[in-house]
Tab-separated table of C-alpha atoms in Angstrom:
chain	number	residue	atom	x	y	z
A	159	MET	CA	-36.015	-32.294	-4.113
A	160	VAL	CA	-33.409	-31.693	-1.395
A	161	ASN	CA	-30.840	-29.024	-2.166
A	162	GLN	CA	-27.443	-30.473	-1.259
A	163	THR	CA	-25.644	-27.187	-1.937
A	164	GLU	CA	-27.020	-25.301	1.060
A	165	PRO	CA	-25.684	-27.669	3.784
A	166	GLN	CA	-22.288	-27.724	2.070
A	167	LYS	CA	-22.245	-23.941	1.880
A	168	THR	CA	-23.257	-23.636	5.523
A	169	ALA	CA	-20.544	-26.093	6.594
A	170	LEU	CA	-17.914	-24.170	4.610
A	171	GLU	CA	-19.015	-20.871	6.148
A	172	ALA	CA	-18.750	-22.393	9.638
A	173	VAL	CA	-15.222	-23.655	8.962
A	174	LEU	CA	-14.231	-20.312	7.425
A	175	LEU	CA	-15.504	-18.499	10.496
A	176	ARG	CA	-13.566	-20.834	12.788
A	177	ASP	CA	-10.367	-20.282	10.793
A	178	GLN	CA	-10.856	-16.524	10.830
A	179	LEU	CA	-11.396	-16.520	14.597
A	180	VAL	CA	-8.271	-18.607	15.252
A	181	VAL	CA	-6.043	-16.527	12.954
A	182	GLY	CA	-7.575	-13.223	14.067
A	183	ALA	CA	-7.115	-14.163	17.717
A	184	GLY	CA	-3.466	-14.981	17.089
A	185	ILE	CA	-2.891	-11.602	15.448
A	186	ALA	CA	-4.741	-9.792	18.237
A	187	VAL	CA	-2.776	-11.562	20.983
A	188	ALA	CA	0.576	-10.817	19.310
A	189	VAL	CA	-0.274	-7.136	18.875
A	190	ALA	CA	-1.671	-6.854	22.408
A	191	LEU	CA	1.477	-8.379	23.920
A	192	VAL	CA	3.699	-5.924	22.047
A	193	TRP	CA	1.646	-2.919	23.119
A	194	ALA	CA	1.580	-4.223	26.697
A	195	TRP	CA	5.395	-4.102	26.508
A	196	LEU	CA	5.596	-0.764	24.663
A	197	LEU	CA	3.407	1.152	27.127
A	198	PRO	CA	5.585	0.678	30.246
A	199	MET	CA	8.761	1.021	28.140
A	200	SER	CA	7.680	4.383	26.786
A	201	ARG	CA	6.406	5.650	30.136
A	202	ASP	CA	9.680	4.698	31.808
A	203	MET	CA	11.720	6.175	28.945
A	204	TYR	CA	10.168	9.584	29.567
A	205	GLY	CA	9.960	9.066	33.322
A	206	SER	CA	12.374	7.751	35.927
A	207	MET	CA	14.352	5.494	33.533
A	208	ASP	CA	14.845	2.947	36.308
A	209	GLY	CA	12.364	0.335	35.105
A	210	ALA	CA	11.628	-1.328	31.773
A	211	ALA	CA	13.704	1.195	29.797
A	212	ALA	CA	16.710	1.367	32.132
A	213	TRP	CA	18.899	-0.714	29.787
A	214	MET	CA	18.630	2.013	27.128
A	215	MET	CA	20.644	4.437	29.252
A	216	ALA	CA	23.762	2.332	28.809
A	217	GLY	CA	24.321	4.076	25.483
A	218	THR	CA	27.364	1.917	24.677
A	219	TRP	CA	26.856	0.202	21.358
A	220	ASP	CA	28.258	-3.238	22.077
A	221	LEU	CA	26.794	-6.492	20.722
A	222	ARG	CA	24.339	-6.917	23.615
A	223	TYR	CA	23.026	-3.381	23.305
A	224	GLY	CA	22.674	-3.731	19.520
A	225	VAL	CA	20.730	-6.985	19.852
A	226	LEU	CA	18.404	-5.437	22.441
A	227	MET	CA	17.864	-2.407	20.223
A	228	PHE	CA	17.098	-4.648	17.255
A	229	GLY	CA	14.595	-6.543	19.409
A	230	MET	CA	12.962	-3.249	20.344
A	231	TRP	CA	12.614	-2.212	16.692
A	232	ALA	CA	11.315	-5.629	15.630
A	233	ALA	CA	8.696	-5.663	18.395
A	234	MET	CA	7.695	-2.094	17.585
A	235	MET	CA	7.246	-2.893	13.898
A	236	LEU	CA	5.118	-5.915	14.799
A	237	GLY	CA	2.836	-3.796	16.966
A	238	MET	CA	2.602	-0.994	14.410
A	239	MET	CA	2.392	-2.903	11.114
A	240	LEU	CA	0.716	-6.254	11.796
A	241	PRO	CA	-2.768	-4.726	12.327
A	242	SER	CA	-2.662	-3.173	8.845
A	243	ALA	CA	-1.713	-6.561	7.347
A	244	ALA	CA	-4.572	-8.400	9.072
A	245	PRO	CA	-7.003	-8.055	6.122
A	246	ALA	CA	-4.481	-9.650	3.741
A	247	ILE	CA	-3.674	-12.458	6.192
A	248	LEU	CA	-7.354	-13.239	6.841
A	249	LEU	CA	-8.247	-13.079	3.151
A	250	TYR	CA	-5.367	-15.411	2.330
A	251	GLY	CA	-6.763	-17.934	4.825
A	252	ARG	CA	-10.220	-17.714	3.217
A	253	VAL	CA	-8.754	-18.295	-0.241
A	254	VAL	CA	-6.842	-21.369	0.973
A	255	ARG	CA	-9.877	-22.851	2.747
A	256	SER	CA	-12.192	-22.186	-0.214
A	257	GLY	CA	-9.789	-23.585	-2.810
A	258	ALA	CA	-9.683	-26.981	-4.430
A	259	ALA	CA	-7.005	-28.177	-1.973
A	260	PRO	CA	-7.783	-26.547	1.413
A	261	GLU	CA	-4.690	-27.889	3.173
A	262	LYS	CA	-3.833	-26.413	6.620
A	263	PRO	CA	-5.284	-22.921	6.057
A	264	VAL	CA	-4.569	-21.770	9.620
A	265	LEU	CA	-0.941	-22.894	9.524
A	266	ARG	CA	-0.477	-21.296	6.118
A	267	SER	CA	-2.072	-18.075	7.351
A	268	TYR	CA	0.411	-17.963	10.209
A	269	SER	CA	3.213	-18.700	7.719
A	270	PHE	CA	2.026	-15.740	5.638
A	271	ALA	CA	2.124	-13.552	8.774
A	272	ALA	CA	5.588	-14.873	9.663
A	273	GLY	CA	6.912	-13.961	6.225
A	274	TYR	CA	5.438	-10.485	6.582
A	275	LEU	CA	7.156	-10.042	9.942
A	276	LEU	CA	10.452	-11.374	8.582
A	277	ALA	CA	10.438	-8.580	6.024
A	278	TRP	CA	9.882	-6.026	8.768
A	279	ALA	CA	12.601	-7.698	10.849
A	280	ALA	CA	15.002	-6.930	7.984
A	281	PHE	CA	13.822	-3.318	8.080
A	282	SER	CA	14.329	-3.330	11.865
A	283	LEU	CA	17.942	-4.427	11.368
A	284	ALA	CA	18.507	-1.545	8.935
A	285	ALA	CA	16.855	0.897	11.362
A	286	THR	CA	19.083	-0.369	14.185
A	287	VAL	CA	22.220	0.180	12.106
A	288	PHE	CA	20.973	3.653	11.116
A	289	GLN	CA	20.335	4.509	14.762
A	290	TRP	CA	23.817	3.287	15.699
A	291	ARG	CA	25.407	5.534	13.064
A	292	LEU	CA	23.323	8.540	14.131
A	293	SER	CA	24.308	7.970	17.756
A	294	ALA	CA	27.982	7.564	16.842
A	295	SER	CA	27.812	10.852	14.909
A	296	GLY	CA	26.273	12.702	17.862
A	297	LEU	CA	23.059	13.373	15.925
A	298	LEU	CA	20.803	11.424	18.281
A	299	SER	CA	20.164	12.348	21.895
A	300	PRO	CA	20.035	9.810	24.771
A	301	MET	CA	16.240	10.088	24.436
A	302	MET	CA	16.660	8.682	20.900
A	303	GLU	CA	15.487	11.771	19.026
A	304	THR	CA	17.548	13.965	16.734
A	305	ASP	CA	19.532	16.905	18.134
A	306	SER	CA	20.170	18.346	14.670
A	307	GLY	CA	17.746	20.807	13.119
A	308	LEU	CA	19.173	20.014	9.687
A	309	LEU	CA	18.569	16.294	10.155
A	310	ALA	CA	15.110	16.865	11.649
A	311	GLY	CA	14.020	19.052	8.749
A	312	SER	CA	15.514	16.634	6.231
A	313	ILE	CA	13.632	13.686	7.748
A	314	LEU	CA	10.360	15.599	7.544
A	315	LEU	CA	11.012	16.611	3.939
A	316	VAL	CA	12.035	13.106	2.841
A	317	ALA	CA	8.959	11.564	4.484
A	318	GLY	CA	6.689	14.214	2.978
A	319	VAL	CA	8.060	14.130	-0.561
A	320	TYR	CA	8.065	10.324	-0.638
A	321	GLN	CA	4.310	10.333	-0.022
A	322	TRP	CA	3.915	11.763	-3.550
A	323	THR	CA	6.326	9.500	-5.440
A	324	PRO	CA	5.286	6.837	-8.000
A	325	LEU	CA	7.030	4.137	-5.930
A	326	LYS	CA	4.946	5.050	-2.895
A	327	LYS	CA	1.795	4.914	-5.029
A	328	THR	CA	2.683	1.484	-6.427
A	329	CYS	CA	3.543	-0.017	-3.039
A	330	LEU	CA	0.453	1.476	-1.388
A	331	ALA	CA	-1.737	0.015	-4.142
A	332	GLY	CA	-0.306	-3.435	-3.345
A	333	CYS	CA	-1.091	-2.953	0.331
A	334	ARG	CA	-4.599	-1.601	-0.305
A	335	SER	CA	-5.589	-4.467	-2.616
A	336	PRO	CA	-4.889	-7.757	-0.817
A	337	ALA	CA	-7.070	-9.698	-3.279
A	338	GLY	CA	-5.032	-8.431	-6.220
A	339	PHE	CA	-1.778	-9.150	-4.401
A	340	ILE	CA	-2.799	-12.719	-3.535
A	341	SER	CA	-3.915	-13.507	-7.077
A	342	GLN	CA	-0.725	-12.115	-8.609
A	343	HIS	CA	1.746	-13.639	-6.125
A	344	TRP	CA	0.092	-16.973	-5.361
A	345	ARG	CA	2.373	-19.818	-4.312
A	346	PRO	CA	1.260	-23.206	-2.948
A	347	GLY	CA	1.984	-24.678	0.471
A	348	ALA	CA	3.290	-23.281	3.741
A	349	ALA	CA	6.653	-22.353	2.215
A	350	GLY	CA	4.806	-20.505	-0.522
A	351	ALA	CA	2.753	-18.701	2.115
A	352	LEU	CA	5.960	-17.609	3.841
A	353	ARG	CA	7.308	-16.197	0.574
A	354	MET	CA	4.009	-14.476	-0.177
A	355	GLY	CA	3.993	-12.899	3.269
A	356	ALA	CA	7.559	-11.675	2.810
A	357	SER	CA	6.631	-10.181	-0.568
A	358	HIS	CA	3.640	-8.429	0.983
A	359	GLY	CA	5.944	-7.152	3.714
A	360	LEU	CA	8.282	-5.704	1.083
A	361	TYR	CA	5.361	-3.831	-0.468
A	362	CYS	CA	4.522	-2.434	2.971
A	363	ILE	CA	8.127	-1.440	3.614
A	364	GLY	CA	8.160	0.313	0.250
A	365	CYS	CA	4.997	2.088	1.311
A	366	CYS	CA	5.921	3.053	4.883
A	367	TRP	CA	9.720	3.190	5.342
A	368	ALA	CA	9.862	6.987	5.095
A	369	LEU	CA	7.072	7.377	7.645
A	370	MET	CA	9.002	5.150	10.046
A	371	LEU	CA	11.946	7.569	9.800
A	372	LEU	CA	9.744	10.069	11.634
A	373	LEU	CA	10.429	8.095	14.815
A	374	PHE	CA	13.946	9.556	14.738
A	375	PHE	CA	12.347	13.007	14.629
A	376	GLY	CA	9.720	12.566	17.343
A	377	GLY	CA	11.521	9.990	19.485
A	378	VAL	CA	12.040	6.306	18.760
A	379	MET	CA	10.206	5.327	21.937
A	380	SER	CA	7.700	8.200	21.998
A	381	LEU	CA	4.309	6.589	22.529
A	382	THR	CA	2.616	9.601	20.929
A	383	TRP	CA	4.569	9.204	17.697
A	384	ILE	CA	4.259	5.414	17.680
A	385	ALA	CA	0.477	5.647	18.087
A	386	ALA	CA	0.156	8.483	15.541
A	387	LEU	CA	2.124	6.591	12.895
A	388	THR	CA	0.179	3.381	13.572
A	389	ILE	CA	-3.104	5.234	13.028
A	390	ALA	CA	-1.744	6.969	9.911
A	391	VAL	CA	-0.707	3.635	8.402
A	392	LEU	CA	-4.104	2.084	9.158
A	393	LEU	CA	-5.962	5.022	7.603
A	394	GLU	CA	-3.720	5.025	4.546
A	395	LYS	CA	-4.081	1.308	3.890
A	396	LEU	CA	-7.656	0.576	4.945
A	397	MET	CA	-9.787	3.678	4.454
A	398	PRO	CA	-11.576	4.254	1.106
A	399	PHE	CA	-9.629	7.472	0.453
A	400	GLY	CA	-6.491	6.361	2.255
A	401	ASP	CA	-4.230	7.255	-0.652
A	402	TRP	CA	-5.295	10.884	-0.356
A	403	VAL	CA	-4.881	10.764	3.423
A	404	GLY	CA	-1.243	9.859	2.776
A	405	ARG	CA	-0.763	12.641	0.247
A	406	ILE	CA	-2.268	15.257	2.537
A	407	CYS	CA	0.001	14.047	5.336
A	408	GLY	CA	2.860	14.421	2.865
A	409	LEU	CA	2.023	18.081	2.284
A	410	VAL	CA	1.894	18.694	6.033
A	411	LEU	CA	5.282	17.012	6.481
A	412	ILE	CA	6.835	19.030	3.651
A	413	ALA	CA	5.566	22.270	5.181
A	414	ALA	CA	6.851	21.232	8.626
A	415	GLY	CA	10.250	20.293	7.187
A	416	MET	CA	10.611	23.648	5.427
A	417	TRP	CA	9.648	25.448	8.619
A	418	VAL	CA	12.245	23.536	10.657
A	419	LEU	CA	14.960	24.136	8.054
A	420	ARG	CA	14.257	27.864	8.097
A	421	GLY	CA	15.685	28.047	11.591
A	422	VAL	CA	18.877	26.116	10.808
């Protein structure tokens, strides 16, 4: 007797693999393009300032400068946060393809990713406004890092303490369990995927917003800090003991903040 289940299972696995490759390649290309832009920007920022980062030296917060700064933040958040969302995006595509109505799983996966990035675009707008106010108050240097010991220590303390809060724990749990998130927030269609992605992005913002403030401490365009925070986020979200990685980082940040404030 011929088993009809095996060919069907094999065909589904082949289609799932194709979907995963297409969606994964799209994520990889987007992240690679951002980092290909960030590298020369950061090198020029801390170098001659006559190349990719020359526009930043204008320092005058008019509409054009604000839009460019928002674009910088949005691109930076894409490069830093999209890799950590890849497991949720890929799993969502598998769930759509394996479901009873596997309609446009690749398109819906990209819609999920777009919603995620829209949430981080909203954060980028808030970060741009915050940077504008810090600059207007004389608390941020032309190199886009804080000149105030009080502010620097406060940023470290806020980021460190937040790592131990119940809200951080709840949001991190949502980020670390994409299967649970998808089952609890499921919505049909591409529009539903967009809303799900935005919701997942809000969980990630709730998890990581305080860590992103550290860019104002170390330098908004400091490649070292951008890379360090990207790695920290990946470890926190994807490693088996990532929640404890975050808490230990929180203790280090609290100690660093207290040390900085001692000298104020």
